[in-house]
XYZ file of C-alpha atoms in Angstrom:
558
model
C -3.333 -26.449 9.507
C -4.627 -22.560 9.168
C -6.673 -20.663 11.340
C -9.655 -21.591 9.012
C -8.998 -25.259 8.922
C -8.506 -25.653 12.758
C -11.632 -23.801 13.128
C -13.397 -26.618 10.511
C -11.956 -29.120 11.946
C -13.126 -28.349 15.830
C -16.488 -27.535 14.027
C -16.896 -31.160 13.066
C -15.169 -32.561 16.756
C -17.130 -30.783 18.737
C -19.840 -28.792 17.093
C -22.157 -28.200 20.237
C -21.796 -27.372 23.804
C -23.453 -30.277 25.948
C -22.357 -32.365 28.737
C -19.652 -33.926 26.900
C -18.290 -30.870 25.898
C -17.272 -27.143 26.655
C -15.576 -24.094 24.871
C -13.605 -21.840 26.477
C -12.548 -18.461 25.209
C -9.916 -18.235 27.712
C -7.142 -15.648 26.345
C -5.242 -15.763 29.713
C -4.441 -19.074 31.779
C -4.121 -17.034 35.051
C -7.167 -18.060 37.484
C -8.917 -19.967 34.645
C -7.109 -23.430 35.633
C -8.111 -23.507 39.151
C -9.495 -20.212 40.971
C -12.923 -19.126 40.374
C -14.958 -21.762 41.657
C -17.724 -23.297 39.307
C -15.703 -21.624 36.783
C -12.470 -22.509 36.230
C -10.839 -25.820 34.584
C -10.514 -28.082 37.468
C -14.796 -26.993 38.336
C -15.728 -28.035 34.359
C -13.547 -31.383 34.484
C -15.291 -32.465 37.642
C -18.769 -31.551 35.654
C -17.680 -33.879 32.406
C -16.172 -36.219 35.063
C -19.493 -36.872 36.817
C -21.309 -37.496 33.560
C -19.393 -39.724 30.967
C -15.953 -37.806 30.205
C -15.574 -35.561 27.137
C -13.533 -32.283 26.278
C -13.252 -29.113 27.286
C -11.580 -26.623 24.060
C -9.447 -23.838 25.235
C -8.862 -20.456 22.881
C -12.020 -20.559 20.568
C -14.894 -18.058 20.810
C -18.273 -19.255 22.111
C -20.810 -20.263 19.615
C -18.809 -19.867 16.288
C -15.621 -21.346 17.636
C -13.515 -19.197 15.583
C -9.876 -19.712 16.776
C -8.504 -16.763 19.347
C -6.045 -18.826 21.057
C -4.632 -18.865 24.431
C -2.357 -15.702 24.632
C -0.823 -15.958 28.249
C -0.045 -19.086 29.600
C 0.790 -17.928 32.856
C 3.405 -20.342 34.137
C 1.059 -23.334 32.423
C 2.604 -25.786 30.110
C 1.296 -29.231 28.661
C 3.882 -30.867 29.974
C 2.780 -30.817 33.515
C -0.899 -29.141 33.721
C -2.530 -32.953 34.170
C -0.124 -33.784 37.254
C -1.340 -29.986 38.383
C -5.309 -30.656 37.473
C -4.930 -34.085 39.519
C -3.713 -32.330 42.775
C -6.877 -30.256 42.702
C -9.248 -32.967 41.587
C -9.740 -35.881 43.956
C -11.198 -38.812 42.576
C -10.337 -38.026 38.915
C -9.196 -41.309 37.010
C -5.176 -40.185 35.667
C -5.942 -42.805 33.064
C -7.628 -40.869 29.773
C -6.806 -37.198 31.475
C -4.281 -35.201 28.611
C -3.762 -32.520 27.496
C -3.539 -32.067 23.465
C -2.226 -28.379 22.339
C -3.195 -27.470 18.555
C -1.246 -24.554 16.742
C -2.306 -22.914 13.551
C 0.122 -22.797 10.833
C -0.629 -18.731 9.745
C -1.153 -17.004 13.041
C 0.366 -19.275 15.697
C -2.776 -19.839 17.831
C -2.833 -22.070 19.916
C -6.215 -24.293 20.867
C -5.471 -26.814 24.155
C -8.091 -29.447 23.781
C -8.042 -31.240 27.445
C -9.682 -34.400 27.227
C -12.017 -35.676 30.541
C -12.144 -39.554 31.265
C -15.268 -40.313 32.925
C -15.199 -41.244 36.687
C -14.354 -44.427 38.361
C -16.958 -46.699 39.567
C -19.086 -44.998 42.713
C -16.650 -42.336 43.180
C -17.575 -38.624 42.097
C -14.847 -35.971 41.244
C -14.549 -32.782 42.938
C -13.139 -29.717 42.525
C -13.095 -27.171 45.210
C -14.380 -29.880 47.625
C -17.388 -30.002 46.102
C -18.567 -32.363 42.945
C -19.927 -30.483 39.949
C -22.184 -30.950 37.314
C -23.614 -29.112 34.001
C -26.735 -26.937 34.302
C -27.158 -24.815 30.694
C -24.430 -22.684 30.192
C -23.063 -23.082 34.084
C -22.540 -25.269 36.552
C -24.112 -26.484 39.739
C -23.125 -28.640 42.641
C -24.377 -32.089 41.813
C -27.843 -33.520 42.063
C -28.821 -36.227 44.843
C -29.970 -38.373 41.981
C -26.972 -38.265 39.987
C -24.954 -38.558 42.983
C -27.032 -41.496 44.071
C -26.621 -42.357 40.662
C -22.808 -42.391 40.821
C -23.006 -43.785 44.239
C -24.778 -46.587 43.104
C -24.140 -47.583 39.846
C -23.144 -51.142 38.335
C -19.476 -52.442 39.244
C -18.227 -55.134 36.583
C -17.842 -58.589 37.833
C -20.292 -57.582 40.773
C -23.433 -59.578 41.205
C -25.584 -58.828 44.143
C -27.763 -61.519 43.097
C -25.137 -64.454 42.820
C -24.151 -64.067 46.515
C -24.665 -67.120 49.032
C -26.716 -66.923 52.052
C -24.821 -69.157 54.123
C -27.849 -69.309 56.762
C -30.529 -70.320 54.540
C -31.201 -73.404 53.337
C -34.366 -75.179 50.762
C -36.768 -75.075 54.166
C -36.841 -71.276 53.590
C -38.017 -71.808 50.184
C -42.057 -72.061 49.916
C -43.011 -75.297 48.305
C -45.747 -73.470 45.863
C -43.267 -71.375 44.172
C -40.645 -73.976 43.850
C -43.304 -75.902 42.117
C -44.376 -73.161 40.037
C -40.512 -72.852 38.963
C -40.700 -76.112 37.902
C -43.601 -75.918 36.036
C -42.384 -72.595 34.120
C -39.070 -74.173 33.124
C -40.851 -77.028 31.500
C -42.600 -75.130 30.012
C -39.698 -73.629 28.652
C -37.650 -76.121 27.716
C -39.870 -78.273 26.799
C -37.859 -78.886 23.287
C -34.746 -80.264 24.658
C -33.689 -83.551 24.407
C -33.570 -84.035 28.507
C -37.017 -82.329 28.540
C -38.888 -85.353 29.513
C -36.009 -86.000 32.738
C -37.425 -83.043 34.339
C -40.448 -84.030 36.326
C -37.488 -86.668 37.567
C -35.162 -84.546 39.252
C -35.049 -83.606 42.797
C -35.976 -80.099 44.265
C -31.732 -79.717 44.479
C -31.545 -80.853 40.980
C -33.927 -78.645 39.637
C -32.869 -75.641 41.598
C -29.214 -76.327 40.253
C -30.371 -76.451 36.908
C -32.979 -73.531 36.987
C -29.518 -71.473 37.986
C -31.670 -70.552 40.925
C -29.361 -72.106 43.487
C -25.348 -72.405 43.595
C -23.875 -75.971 43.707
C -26.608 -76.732 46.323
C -26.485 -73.375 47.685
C -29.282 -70.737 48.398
C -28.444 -67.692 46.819
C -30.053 -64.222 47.106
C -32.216 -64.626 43.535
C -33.759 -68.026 45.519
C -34.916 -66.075 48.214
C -36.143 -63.315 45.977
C -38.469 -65.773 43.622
C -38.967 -68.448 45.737
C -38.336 -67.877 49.376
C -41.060 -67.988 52.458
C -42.180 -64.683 53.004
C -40.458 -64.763 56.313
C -37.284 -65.573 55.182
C -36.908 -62.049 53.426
C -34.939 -61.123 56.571
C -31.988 -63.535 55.928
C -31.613 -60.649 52.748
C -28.780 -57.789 53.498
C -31.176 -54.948 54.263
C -34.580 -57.326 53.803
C -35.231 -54.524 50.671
C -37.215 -57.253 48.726
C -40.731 -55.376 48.884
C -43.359 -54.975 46.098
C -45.805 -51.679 46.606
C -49.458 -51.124 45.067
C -50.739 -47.842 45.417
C -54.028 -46.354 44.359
C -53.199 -42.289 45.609
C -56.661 -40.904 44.406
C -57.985 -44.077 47.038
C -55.368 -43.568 49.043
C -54.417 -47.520 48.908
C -51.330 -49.482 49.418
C -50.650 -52.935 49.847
C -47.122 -54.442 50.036
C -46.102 -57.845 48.501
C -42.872 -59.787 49.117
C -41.520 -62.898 48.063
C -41.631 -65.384 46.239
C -41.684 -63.224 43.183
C -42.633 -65.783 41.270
C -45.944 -65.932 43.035
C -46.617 -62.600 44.034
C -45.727 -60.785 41.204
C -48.635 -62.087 39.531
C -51.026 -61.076 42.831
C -50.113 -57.069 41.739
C -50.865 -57.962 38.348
C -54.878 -59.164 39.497
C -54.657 -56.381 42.007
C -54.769 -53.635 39.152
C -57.933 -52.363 38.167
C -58.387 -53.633 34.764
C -61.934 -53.167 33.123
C -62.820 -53.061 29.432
C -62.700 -49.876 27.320
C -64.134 -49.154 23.711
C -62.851 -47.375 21.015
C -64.758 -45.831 17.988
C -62.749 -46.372 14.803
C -64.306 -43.936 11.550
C -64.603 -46.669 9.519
C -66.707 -49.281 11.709
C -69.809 -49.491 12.562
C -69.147 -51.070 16.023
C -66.550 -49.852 18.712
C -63.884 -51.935 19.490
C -63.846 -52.971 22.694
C -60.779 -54.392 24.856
C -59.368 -54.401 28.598
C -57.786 -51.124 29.749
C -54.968 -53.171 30.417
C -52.604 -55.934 28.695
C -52.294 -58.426 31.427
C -49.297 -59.703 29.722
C -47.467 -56.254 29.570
C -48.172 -55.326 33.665
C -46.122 -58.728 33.942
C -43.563 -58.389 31.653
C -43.122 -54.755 33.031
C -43.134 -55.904 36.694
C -40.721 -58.826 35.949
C -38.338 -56.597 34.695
C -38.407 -53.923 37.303
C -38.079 -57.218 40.271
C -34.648 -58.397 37.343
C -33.133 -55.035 37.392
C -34.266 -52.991 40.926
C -30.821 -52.273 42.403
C -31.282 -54.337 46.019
C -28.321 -53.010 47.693
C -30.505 -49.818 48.339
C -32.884 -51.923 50.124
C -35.646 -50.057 47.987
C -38.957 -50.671 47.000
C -40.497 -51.516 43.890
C -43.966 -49.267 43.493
C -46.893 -49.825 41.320
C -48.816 -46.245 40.810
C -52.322 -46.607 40.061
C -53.553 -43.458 38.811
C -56.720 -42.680 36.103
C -55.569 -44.234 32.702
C -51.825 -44.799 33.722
C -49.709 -47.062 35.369
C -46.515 -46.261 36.820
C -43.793 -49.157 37.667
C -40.676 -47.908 39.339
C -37.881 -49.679 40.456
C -34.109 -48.293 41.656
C -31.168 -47.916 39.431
C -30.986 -46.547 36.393
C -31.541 -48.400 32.841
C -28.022 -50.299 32.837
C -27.282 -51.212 28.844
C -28.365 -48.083 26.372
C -31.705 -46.386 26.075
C -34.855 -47.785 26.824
C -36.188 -46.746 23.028
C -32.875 -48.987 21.869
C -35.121 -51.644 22.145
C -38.432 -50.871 21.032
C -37.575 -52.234 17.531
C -36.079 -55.490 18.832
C -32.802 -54.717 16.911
C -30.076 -54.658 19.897
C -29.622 -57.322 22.761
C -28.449 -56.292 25.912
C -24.854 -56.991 26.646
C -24.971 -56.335 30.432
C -27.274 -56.780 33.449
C -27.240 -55.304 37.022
C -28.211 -58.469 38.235
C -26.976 -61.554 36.384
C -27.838 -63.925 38.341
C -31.114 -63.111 38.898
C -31.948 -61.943 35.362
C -30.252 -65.823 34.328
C -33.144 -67.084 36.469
C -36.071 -65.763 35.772
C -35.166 -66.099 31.704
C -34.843 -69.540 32.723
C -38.488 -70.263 34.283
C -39.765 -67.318 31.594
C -40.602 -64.758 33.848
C -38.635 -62.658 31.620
C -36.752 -62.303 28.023
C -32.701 -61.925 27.737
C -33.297 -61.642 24.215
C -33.439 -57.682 23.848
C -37.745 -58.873 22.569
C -39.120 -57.970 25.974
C -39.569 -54.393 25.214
C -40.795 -54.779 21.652
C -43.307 -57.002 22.675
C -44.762 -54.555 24.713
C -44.631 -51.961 22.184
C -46.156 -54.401 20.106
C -48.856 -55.447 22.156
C -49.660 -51.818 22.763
C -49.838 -50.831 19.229
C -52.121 -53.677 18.421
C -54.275 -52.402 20.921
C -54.320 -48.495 20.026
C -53.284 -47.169 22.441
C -50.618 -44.849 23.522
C -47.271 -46.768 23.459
C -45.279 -47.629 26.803
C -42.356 -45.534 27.832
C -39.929 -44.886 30.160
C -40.403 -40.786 30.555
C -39.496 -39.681 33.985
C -36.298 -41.636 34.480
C -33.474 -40.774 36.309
C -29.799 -42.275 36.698
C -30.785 -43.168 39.762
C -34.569 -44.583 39.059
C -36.204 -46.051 36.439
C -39.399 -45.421 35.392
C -41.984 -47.517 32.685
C -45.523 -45.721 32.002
C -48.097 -48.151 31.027
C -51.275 -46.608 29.319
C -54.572 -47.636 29.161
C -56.451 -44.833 28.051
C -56.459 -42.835 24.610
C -54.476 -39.545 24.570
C -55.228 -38.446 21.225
C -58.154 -39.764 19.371
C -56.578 -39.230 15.755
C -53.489 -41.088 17.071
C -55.836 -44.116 17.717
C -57.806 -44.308 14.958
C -54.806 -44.011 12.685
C -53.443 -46.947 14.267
C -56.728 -48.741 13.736
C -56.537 -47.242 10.194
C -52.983 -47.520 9.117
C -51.383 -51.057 10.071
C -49.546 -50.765 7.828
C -47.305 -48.071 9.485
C -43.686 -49.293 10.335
C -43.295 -49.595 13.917
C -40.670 -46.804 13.900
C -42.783 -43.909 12.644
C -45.758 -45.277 15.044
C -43.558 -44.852 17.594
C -42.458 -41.149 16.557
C -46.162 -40.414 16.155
C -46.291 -41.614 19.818
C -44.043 -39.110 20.791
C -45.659 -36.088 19.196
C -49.063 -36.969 20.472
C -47.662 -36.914 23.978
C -46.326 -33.723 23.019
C -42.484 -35.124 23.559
C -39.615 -33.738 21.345
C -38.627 -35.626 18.352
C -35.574 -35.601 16.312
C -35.321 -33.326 13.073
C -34.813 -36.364 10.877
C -38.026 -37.957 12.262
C -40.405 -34.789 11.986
C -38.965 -34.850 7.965
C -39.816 -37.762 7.273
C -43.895 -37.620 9.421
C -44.152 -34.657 6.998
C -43.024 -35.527 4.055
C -45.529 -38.959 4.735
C -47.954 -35.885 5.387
C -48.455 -37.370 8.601
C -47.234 -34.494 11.037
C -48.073 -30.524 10.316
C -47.252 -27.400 12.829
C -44.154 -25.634 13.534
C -41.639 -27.482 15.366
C -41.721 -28.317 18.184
C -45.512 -27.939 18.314
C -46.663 -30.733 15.768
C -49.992 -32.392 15.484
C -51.996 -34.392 13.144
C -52.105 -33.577 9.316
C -54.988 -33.040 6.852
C -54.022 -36.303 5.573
C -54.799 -38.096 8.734
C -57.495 -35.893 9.689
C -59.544 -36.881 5.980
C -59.020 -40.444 6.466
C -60.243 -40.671 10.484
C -62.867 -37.683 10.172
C -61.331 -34.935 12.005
C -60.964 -32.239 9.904
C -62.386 -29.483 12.372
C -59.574 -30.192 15.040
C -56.910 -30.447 11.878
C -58.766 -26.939 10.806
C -58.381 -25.575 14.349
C -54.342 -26.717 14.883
C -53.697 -25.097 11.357
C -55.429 -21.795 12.088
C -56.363 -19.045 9.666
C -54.281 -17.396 7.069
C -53.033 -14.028 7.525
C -55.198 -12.638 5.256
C -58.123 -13.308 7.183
C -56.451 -12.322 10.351
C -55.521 -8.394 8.896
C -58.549 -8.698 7.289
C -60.568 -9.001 10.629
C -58.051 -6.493 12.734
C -58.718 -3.565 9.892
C -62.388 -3.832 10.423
C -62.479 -3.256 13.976
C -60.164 -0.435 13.883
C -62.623 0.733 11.400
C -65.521 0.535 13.478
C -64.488 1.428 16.889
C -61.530 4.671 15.426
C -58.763 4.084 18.325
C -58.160 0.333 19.708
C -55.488 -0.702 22.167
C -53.104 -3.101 21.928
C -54.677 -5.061 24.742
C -58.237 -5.288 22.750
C -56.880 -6.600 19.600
C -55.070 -9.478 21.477
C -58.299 -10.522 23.544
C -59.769 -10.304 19.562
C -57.351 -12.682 17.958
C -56.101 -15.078 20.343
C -58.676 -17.636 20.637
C -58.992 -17.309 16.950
C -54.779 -18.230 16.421
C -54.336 -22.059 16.324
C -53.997 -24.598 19.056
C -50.980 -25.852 18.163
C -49.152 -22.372 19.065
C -48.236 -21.833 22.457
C -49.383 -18.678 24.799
C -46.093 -16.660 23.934
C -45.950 -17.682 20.187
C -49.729 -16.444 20.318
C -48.815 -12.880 21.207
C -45.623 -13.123 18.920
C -48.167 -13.752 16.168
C -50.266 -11.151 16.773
C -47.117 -8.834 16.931
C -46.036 -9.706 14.019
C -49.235 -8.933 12.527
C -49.623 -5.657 13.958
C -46.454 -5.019 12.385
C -47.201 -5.947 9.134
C -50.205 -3.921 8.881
C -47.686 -0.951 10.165
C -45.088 -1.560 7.605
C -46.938 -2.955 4.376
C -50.793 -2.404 5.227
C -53.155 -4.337 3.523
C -55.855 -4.026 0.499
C -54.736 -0.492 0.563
C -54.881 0.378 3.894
C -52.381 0.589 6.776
C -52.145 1.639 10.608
C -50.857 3.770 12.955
C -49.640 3.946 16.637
C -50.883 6.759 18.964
C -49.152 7.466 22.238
C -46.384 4.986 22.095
C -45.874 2.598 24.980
C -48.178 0.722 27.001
C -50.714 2.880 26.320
C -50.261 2.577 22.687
C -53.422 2.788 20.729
C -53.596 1.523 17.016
C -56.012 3.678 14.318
C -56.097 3.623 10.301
C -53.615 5.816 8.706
C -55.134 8.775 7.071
C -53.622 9.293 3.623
């Protein structure tokens, strides 16, 4: 292919620098495979390394990649650059590591593309004995938490939670929590044909069939949901712990096993009273608890299914004004949290089998891929604010629970609007929490005229604002137009001769709308300032005296 079709081509490959991906407009080979540390090849391959693999294009220029080609290849060749990257690379995978060289057919350039597996399982690459990892445009040694991340992260075939404890035995387990076991996976299974055989079986039966226990066996998911509280030590590590913490209170109380008990202990623990809400269109406020009871659980069940126990960690419950905060360790193991908030994908993998097998089976929690939409759900039905996961990490994972309004119009649209699909009440979510969201979403919010603003500042549109009786904040997020703006700067200048720069800002910027920020405030008024320069307005335009800070503005004398 020509210079103009290789440069198409990479265009739609790799059309943006990220993590997965890097241009280089290296002309000369020399020092640029391995010299200049957290700069060179072998420093960006342990940066894609660390994250999930990717590419690394050699010979374009940065930003358009237009093709300039690798002019001196130093004593470099294809043929044996990966056996050279490897020596300076420990723990790089060989497996997926090669080196593709693409020539164009009119001016001979030549474009390497060297393509980055991603790292093996707990082991970080270095370069330079030290492991890298992408930071903007350069690169930084990595993070604790995505070297804890690494460190940590889900082995296949490895189940923490299927492992024997050869020392334990069903005296360890508490006779309450077997019994609530039982009574949950009647519950159910109560439409199966053997259904009615289960208030027959023995505790060993019914621990067998729960998946709970191993051919008779107690396993580490037993002692989690059902053991005594002092058999938490016969766990590697005894990291089975449950904290409730009120900072503002300064509170904390700790809960162990058996999950299946105390689990629901944090849940009455929470302070939970009712709330009202004041819909336009009714005459009474709608009142409900702060909290879904059902939604702390389902959140707390899933942090004690998926809290990675081999860091002997804790599982915390942060109490704060209006929020919840459950954290547990590991990061979220299958996808994105928001793949499930529709329902649409199951997961395909779990950190802890075992365990997660379990508790699906006495219903503590939902293998599905519904647990997450339900939540939504539940929140949505309740207007408020819809649960997230903002503030995770690869190495923790974090899921916000709120039970106070952020933004009334939000609400009341919700009360308004049921019949919103759940996708575009979750985008509205995101902009009323003043989170980013996708180009394609923010189209279609405005062309439902349900979003207005400049991205990525959006907020609630007139239509919205008619239908739940807040036209004065839609009024003050829109602002003024221009014309009133020039209109207003001309007549002080009028009346006061000579005015600073300083004095029209303090004149205009509360007056500018809310949904700019500070900077795009004083771009604004620049802007206008410059307009009045240039073009002037209803016949009039100004000057600048004394250039520079001091810089005065007056009306132009014609």
């Amino acid at each position: 292919m020509t210079t103009t079709e290789l440069q198409a081509f990479l265009k739609v490959q790799f059309p943006k620098e990220n993590e997965r991906c890097e241009w280089k407009e290296w002309r000369s080979l020399k020092s640029n495979i391995s010299g200049r540390k957290g700069e060179d090849l072998v420093s960006y391959i342990s940066a894609l390394a660390n994250m999930d693999g990717g590419c690394i294009v050699i010979g374009v220029q940065d930003k358009t990649l237009a093709v300039t080609g690798i002019q001196d290849f130093a004593d470099y060749a294809v043929e044996d650059v990966v056996h050279r990257i490897l020596g300076k690379t420990p723990g790089l995978p060989s497996l997926g590591l090669h080196v593709e060289a693409l020539q164009a057919s009119d001016t001979g350039a030549i474009v390497w593309l060297v393509h980055v597996p991603r790292h093996a399982p707990r082991q970080p690459v270095q370069a330079h004995d030290k492991a890298w990892q992408r930071d903007g445009d350069s690169l930084v040694e990595l993070r604790p938490d995505r070297l804890r991340g690494i460190l940590t992260e889900l082995i296949a075939g490895q189940d923490w939670s299927a492992q024997l404890v050869p020392s334990a035995t069903v005296a360890d387990l508490d006779p309450a929590a077997v019994a609530k076991a039982r009574e949950k996976f009647a519950a159910k299974h109560q439409q199966e044909r053997w259904a009615s055989e289960i208030v027959t079986w023995s505790t060993e039966e019914f621990l067998n069939r729960a998946k709970i226990t191993l051919h008779g066996q107690i396993t580490r998911t037993a002692l989690l949901l059902l053991g005594l509280p002092q058999s938490v030590g016969l766990l590697p590590g005894g990291g089975a712990e449950i904290t409730w913490k009120v900072p503002d209170e300064r509170i904390a109380k700790h809960f162990g096993p058996p999950f299946v008990l105390t689990t629901t202990e944090v849940g009455q623990h929470i302070r939970n009273p009712n709330i009202k809400l004041f819909p336009a269109t009714e005459l009474l406020a709608i009142e409900l608890p702060r909290y879904d009871i059902k939604v702390i659980l389902e959140g707390l069940h899933n942090c004690v299914a998926h809290q990675d126990y081999e860091q002997a960690g804790r599982i915390v419950v942060l109490e704060t004004v209006g929020r919840l905060q459950l954290s547990n360790l590991g990061s979220f193991v299958d996808g994105k949290p928001e793949d499930y908030f529709t329902g649409d994908r199951t997961p395909s993998v779990y950190r802890n089998p075992w365990l997660a097998q379990a508790m699906n089976n006495i219903g503590m929690i939902d293998k599905g891929g519904y647990g997450i939409r339900d939540m939504v759900t539940s929140q949505r039905k309740r207007f408020l604010p819809l649960p997230d996961y903002e503030g995770s990490t690869l190495g923790q994972t974090f899921f916000n629970i709120y039970g106070q309004v952020i933004d009334e119009n939000y609400s009341k649209l919700l009360i308004e609007r049921a019949d919103l699909p759940l996708e575009q009440v979750i985008w509205l979510d995101r902009v009323q929490k003043k989170h980013r969201i996708a180009n394609v979403q923010s189209d279609v919010l405005r062309k439902a005229k349900l979003i207005e603003g400049r991205k990525p500042n959006f907020f609630v549109s007139a239509k919205i604002a008619e239908a739940t009786d807040t036209r004065a904040e839609y009024s003050r997020n829109k602002g003024l137009n221009d014309k009133y703006y020039k209109t207003f700067v001309l007549q002080h200048i009028q009346e006061f001769k000579s005015v600073p720069v300083s004095e029209i800002r303090s004149l205009l910027l509360d007056k500018l709308p809310n949904s700019l920020t500070d900077q795009q405030k004083l771009a604004k008024v620049k802007n206008l300032l410059s307009s009045l320069r240039m073009y002037g307005f209803s016949g009039q335009k100004i000057v600048a005296t004394n250039p520079g800070k001091g810089a005065k503005w007056s009306i132009l004398k014609s």
